[in-house]
Amino acid sequence: MKSIISSSGINSDFVNRVAEISGENFFNCYQCGNCSAGCPSVDEMDLMPSQVVRYLQLGLVDEVKNCKSMWVCAACTMCHARCPKGVDISKIMEALRVMRLREVDAQPRVDITDFSKDYLERAPQIAMISGFRKFLPL
Ligand code: SF4
Ligand code: SF4
């Protein structure tokens, strides 16, 4: 796919919003690749964590917005632990998920009434929260 780099992409609302929600400064990244090398989910990603940051630096909005990596990210924070510049990609991935979910629709994706009372009493809370936050209809 041909990617076009432009100042409008770099200064786009999308890129500024990702920075605002995540609280991260992409421009601290100097592309050493330590994050991608330690990411346990990288094999399933279409953009490596370091590529997501690079694409944001370059304002490649469509490529980032439609990447699968944000959904594959396990939020383990290994990337942050390995980053010599302190960039927390888990927060960037979370910002991308939040923005994507808000964009697609504002409706809940999990109907709580689909689950039995017995299951709800046993289900780990974190699993339910994860389902609400990450499940995206195809
Ligand atoms: S480890 Fe940090 S500086 Fe290195 S590529 Fe990843 S985000 Fe950039
Ligand atoms: S938080 Fe996400 S991107 Fe970072 S190392 Fe873990 S799985 Fe990879």
Coordinates of C-alpha atoms and ligand atoms in Angstrom, one line a residue:
M1 CA 0.0 0.0 0.0
K2 CA 1.3 3.5 -0.9
S3 CA 1.5 5.8 2.1
I4 CA 1.5 9.6 1.7
I5 CA 3.2 11.7 4.3
S6 CA 1.8 15.2 4.7
S7 CA 1.9 18.0 7.2
S8 CA -1.9 17.8 7.5
G9 CA -1.5 14.2 8.7
I10 CA 1.2 15.1 11.2
N11 CA -0.9 17.9 12.5
S12 CA -4.2 16.1 12.3
D13 CA -6.8 16.0 15.0
F14 CA -6.4 12.2 15.1
V15 CA -2.7 12.4 16.0
N16 CA -3.2 15.2 18.5
R17 CA -6.1 13.3 20.1
V18 CA -4.0 10.1 20.5
A19 CA -1.3 12.2 22.1
E20 CA -3.8 13.9 24.4
I21 CA -5.6 10.7 25.5
S22 CA -2.4 8.6 25.9
G23 CA -0.4 11.4 27.5
E24 CA 2.6 10.2 25.5
N25 CA 5.0 12.2 23.3
F26 CA 5.6 10.1 20.2
F27 CA 8.5 12.3 19.2
N28 CA 10.6 11.1 22.1
C29 CA 10.9 7.8 20.2
Y30 CA 14.1 7.3 18.2
Q31 CA 13.1 4.0 16.7
C32 CA 15.6 1.7 18.5
G33 CA 13.1 -1.2 18.2
N34 CA 13.5 -2.4 21.8
C35 CA 9.7 -2.3 22.3
S36 CA 9.0 -4.5 19.3
A37 CA 11.8 -6.9 20.2
G38 CA 10.2 -7.6 23.6
C39 CA 6.5 -7.5 22.7
P40 CA 4.9 -10.9 23.4
S41 CA 2.1 -10.2 20.8
V42 CA 4.2 -8.9 18.0
D43 CA 3.9 -12.0 15.9
E44 CA 0.2 -11.4 15.6
M45 CA 0.5 -7.7 14.8
D46 CA 0.3 -6.1 11.4
L47 CA 2.3 -3.1 12.6
M48 CA 5.0 -3.6 15.2
P49 CA 4.7 -1.4 18.3
S50 CA 7.6 0.7 17.1
Q51 CA 5.9 1.1 13.7
V52 CA 2.7 2.3 15.3
V53 CA 4.8 5.1 17.0
R54 CA 6.6 5.9 13.7
Y55 CA 3.4 6.1 11.7
L56 CA 2.0 8.5 14.3
Q57 CA 5.1 10.6 14.0
L58 CA 4.6 10.7 10.3
G59 CA 0.9 11.4 10.5
L60 CA -0.1 8.2 8.7
V61 CA -3.6 8.3 10.1
D62 CA -5.4 5.6 8.0
E63 CA -2.7 3.1 8.5
V64 CA -2.8 3.5 12.3
K65 CA -6.5 3.8 12.6
N66 CA -7.1 0.5 10.8
C67 CA -4.2 -1.5 12.2
K68 CA -4.9 -4.8 13.9
S69 CA -2.1 -4.3 16.4
M70 CA -4.2 -2.2 18.9
W71 CA -6.6 -5.2 19.3
V72 CA -3.8 -7.7 19.7
C73 CA -1.9 -5.7 22.3
A74 CA -2.1 -7.4 25.7
A75 CA -1.4 -4.2 27.6
C76 CA 1.4 -6.0 29.4
T77 CA 3.6 -2.8 29.4
M78 CA 6.7 -4.7 28.4
C79 CA 7.3 -2.1 25.7
H80 CA 7.4 0.7 28.3
A81 CA 9.8 -1.3 30.5
R82 CA 12.2 -1.7 27.6
C83 CA 12.0 1.8 26.2
P84 CA 15.1 3.9 26.8
K85 CA 13.0 7.0 26.1
G86 CA 10.2 6.1 28.5
V87 CA 7.5 5.9 25.8
D88 CA 4.5 3.9 27.0
I89 CA 3.1 2.3 23.9
S90 CA 0.4 0.4 26.0
K91 CA -1.2 3.8 26.7
I92 CA -1.0 4.7 23.0
M93 CA -2.6 1.4 22.1
E94 CA -5.3 2.0 24.7
A95 CA -6.0 5.5 23.3
L96 CA -6.3 4.0 19.8
R97 CA -8.8 1.4 21.0
V98 CA -10.9 4.0 22.8
M99 CA -11.0 6.3 19.8
R100 CA -11.9 3.4 17.5
L101 CA -14.7 2.2 19.7
R102 CA -16.1 5.6 20.0
E103 CA -16.0 6.1 16.3
V104 CA -17.6 2.8 15.2
D105 CA -20.6 3.2 17.4
A106 CA -21.5 4.3 20.9
Q107 CA -23.6 1.2 21.7
P108 CA -22.5 -1.4 24.2
R109 CA -20.9 -4.4 22.4
V110 CA -21.7 -6.9 25.1
D111 CA -25.3 -7.5 26.2
I112 CA -25.1 -8.3 29.8
T113 CA -28.5 -10.1 29.6
D114 CA -26.8 -12.7 27.3
F115 CA -25.0 -14.2 30.4
S116 CA -26.6 -16.3 33.0
K117 CA -26.7 -15.0 36.6
D118 CA -24.6 -18.0 37.6
Y119 CA -21.9 -17.2 35.1
L120 CA -21.9 -13.5 36.1
E121 CA -21.3 -14.5 39.7
R122 CA -18.3 -16.6 38.7
A123 CA -16.9 -14.6 35.8
P124 CA -13.7 -12.6 36.6
Q125 CA -14.4 -8.9 36.6
I126 CA -11.4 -8.2 34.4
A127 CA -12.7 -10.5 31.7
M128 CA -16.0 -8.7 31.6
I129 CA -14.3 -5.3 31.5
S130 CA -12.0 -6.5 28.7
G131 CA -15.0 -7.7 26.7
F132 CA -16.8 -4.4 27.0
R133 CA -13.7 -2.5 26.0
K134 CA -12.1 -4.6 23.3
F135 CA -14.8 -6.6 21.5
L136 CA -15.4 -4.9 18.2
P137 CA -18.1 -6.2 15.8
L138 CA -16.8 -7.3 12.4
Ligands
SF4_1 S1 11.7 1.3 22.6 FE1 11.0 3.4 22.8 S2 12.5 4.6 21.6 FE2 12.7 2.5 21.0 S3 11.4 2.2 19.2 FE3 10.2 1.6 21.0 S4 9.1 3.5 21.6 FE4 10.8 4.1 20.3
SF4_2 S1 1.8 -3.4 26.0 FE1 1.1 -4.2 24.0 S2 2.5 -3.3 22.5 FE2 3.5 -3.2 24.6 S3 4.7 -5.0 24.8 FE3 2.7 -5.5 25.7 S4 1.5 -6.4 24.0 FE4 3.3 -5.4 23.1

